[in-house]
XYZ file of C-alpha atoms in Angstrom:
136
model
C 129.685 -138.657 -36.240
C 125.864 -138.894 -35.611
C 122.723 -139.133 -36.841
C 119.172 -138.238 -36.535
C 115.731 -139.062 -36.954
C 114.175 -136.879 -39.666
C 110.721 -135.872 -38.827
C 109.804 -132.708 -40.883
C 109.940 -131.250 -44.468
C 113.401 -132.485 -45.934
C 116.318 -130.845 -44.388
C 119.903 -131.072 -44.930
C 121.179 -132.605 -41.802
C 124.536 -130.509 -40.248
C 128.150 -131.396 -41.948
C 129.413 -134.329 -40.703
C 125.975 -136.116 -39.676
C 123.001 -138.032 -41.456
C 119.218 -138.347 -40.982
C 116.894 -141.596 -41.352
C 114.390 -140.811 -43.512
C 111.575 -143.420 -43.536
C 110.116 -144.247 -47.000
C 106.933 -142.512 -47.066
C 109.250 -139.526 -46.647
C 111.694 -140.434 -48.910
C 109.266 -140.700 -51.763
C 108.244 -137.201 -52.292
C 111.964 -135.817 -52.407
C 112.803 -138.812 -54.508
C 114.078 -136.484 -57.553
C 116.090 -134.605 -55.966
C 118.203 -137.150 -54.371
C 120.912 -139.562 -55.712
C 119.866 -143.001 -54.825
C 122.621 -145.334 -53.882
C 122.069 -149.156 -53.036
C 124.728 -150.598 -51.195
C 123.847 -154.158 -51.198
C 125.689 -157.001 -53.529
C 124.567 -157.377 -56.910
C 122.557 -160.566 -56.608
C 120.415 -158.801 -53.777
C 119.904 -155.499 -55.865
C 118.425 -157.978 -58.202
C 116.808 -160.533 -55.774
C 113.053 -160.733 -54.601
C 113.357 -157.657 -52.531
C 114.003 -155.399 -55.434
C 115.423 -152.114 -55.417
C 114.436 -148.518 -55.693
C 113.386 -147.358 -59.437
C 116.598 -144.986 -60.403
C 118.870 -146.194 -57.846
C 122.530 -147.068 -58.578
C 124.172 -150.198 -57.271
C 127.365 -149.402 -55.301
C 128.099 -152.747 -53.003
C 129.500 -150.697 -49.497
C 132.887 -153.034 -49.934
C 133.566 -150.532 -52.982
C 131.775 -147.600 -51.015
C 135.436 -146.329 -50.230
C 137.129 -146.808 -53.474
C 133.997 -144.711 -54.846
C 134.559 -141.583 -52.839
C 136.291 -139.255 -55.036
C 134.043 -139.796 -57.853
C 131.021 -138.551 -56.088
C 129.955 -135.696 -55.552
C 129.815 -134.371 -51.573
C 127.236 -131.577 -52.579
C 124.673 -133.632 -54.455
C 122.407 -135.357 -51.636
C 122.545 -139.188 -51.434
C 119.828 -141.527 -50.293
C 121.480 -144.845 -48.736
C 119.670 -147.842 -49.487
C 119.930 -151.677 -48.486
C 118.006 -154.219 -47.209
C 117.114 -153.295 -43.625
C 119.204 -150.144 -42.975
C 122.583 -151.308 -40.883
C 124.771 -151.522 -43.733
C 123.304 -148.344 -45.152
C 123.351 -146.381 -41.909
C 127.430 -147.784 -42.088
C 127.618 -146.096 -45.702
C 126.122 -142.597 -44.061
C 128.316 -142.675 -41.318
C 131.486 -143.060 -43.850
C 129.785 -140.499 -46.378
C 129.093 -138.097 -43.497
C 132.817 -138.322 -42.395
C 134.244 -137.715 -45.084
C 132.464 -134.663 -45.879
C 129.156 -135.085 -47.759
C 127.014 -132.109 -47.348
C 123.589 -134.422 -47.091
C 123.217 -137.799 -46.382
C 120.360 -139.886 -46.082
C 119.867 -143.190 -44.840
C 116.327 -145.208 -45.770
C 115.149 -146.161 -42.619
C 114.233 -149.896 -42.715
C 115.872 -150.418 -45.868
C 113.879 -152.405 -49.252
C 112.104 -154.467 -46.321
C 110.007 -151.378 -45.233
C 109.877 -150.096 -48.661
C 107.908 -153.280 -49.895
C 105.825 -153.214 -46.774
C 104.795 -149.684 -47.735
C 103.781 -151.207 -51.322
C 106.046 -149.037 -53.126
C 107.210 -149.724 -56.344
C 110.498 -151.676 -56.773
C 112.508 -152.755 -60.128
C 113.577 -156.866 -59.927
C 115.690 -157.236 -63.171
C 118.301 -155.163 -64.725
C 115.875 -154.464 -67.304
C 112.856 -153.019 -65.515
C 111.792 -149.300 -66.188
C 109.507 -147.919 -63.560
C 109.061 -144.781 -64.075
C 111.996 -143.973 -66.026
C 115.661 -145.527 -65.543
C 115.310 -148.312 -63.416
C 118.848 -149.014 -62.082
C 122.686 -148.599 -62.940
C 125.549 -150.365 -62.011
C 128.280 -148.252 -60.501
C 131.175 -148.212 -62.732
C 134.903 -147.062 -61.285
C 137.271 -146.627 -64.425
């Protein structure tokens, strides 16, 4: 599988690849993206934050989560720098996803950009802050 750097108007990257998407570019095409966060729980909560309406799904249940999503509705990858993210695409990407995005730089270069984050379970930026992933 592969990747690429994205450096246009969003595009859906070809089956069985992904595309870095830096967060100023990630923010206008926010809506229309599924935002997962695969970091642990306590750093989804911790001092870096997370992205307003993303879900937490921890990459070591990443492959147990598989069937339940969807591989047509297009997924922004988030963690804290972008490796284990980038891991998560790869995986998605393989296995079929039609777009995959990975958030280039992870929460670090989303604070440095000043965007907005959520820090407790609580918060409500903008509208629903955060979810936990749920398998039943």
């Amino acid at each position: 599988m592969s990747h690429a750097r994205h450096s246009a108007a969003l595009a859906a990257p070809a089956r069985g690849t992904w595309l870095d998407l830096r967060p100023a570019e990630a923010v206008p095409v926010l809506a229309g993206l599924r935002i997962l966060d695969v970091r642990q729980p306590d750093e989804f909560r911790g001092e870096l934050g997370h992205v307003p309406g993303s879900e937490l799904l921890p990459l070591d249940r990443l492959e147990q989560a598989l069937d339940s999503l969807d591989p047509r509705t297009p997924l922004l990858i988030v963690c804290r720098s972008g490796k284990r993210a980038a891991a998560a695409c790869e995986r998605l990407a393989s296995a079929g996803f039609d777009a995959v995005y990975n958030l280039e730089g992870g929460m670090i270069a989303w604070n440095a950009e000043g965007r907005p984050t959520c820090d407790h379970p609580h918060d409500d930026v903008g509208g629903d802050c955060q979810a936990e992933w749920s398998l039943s």
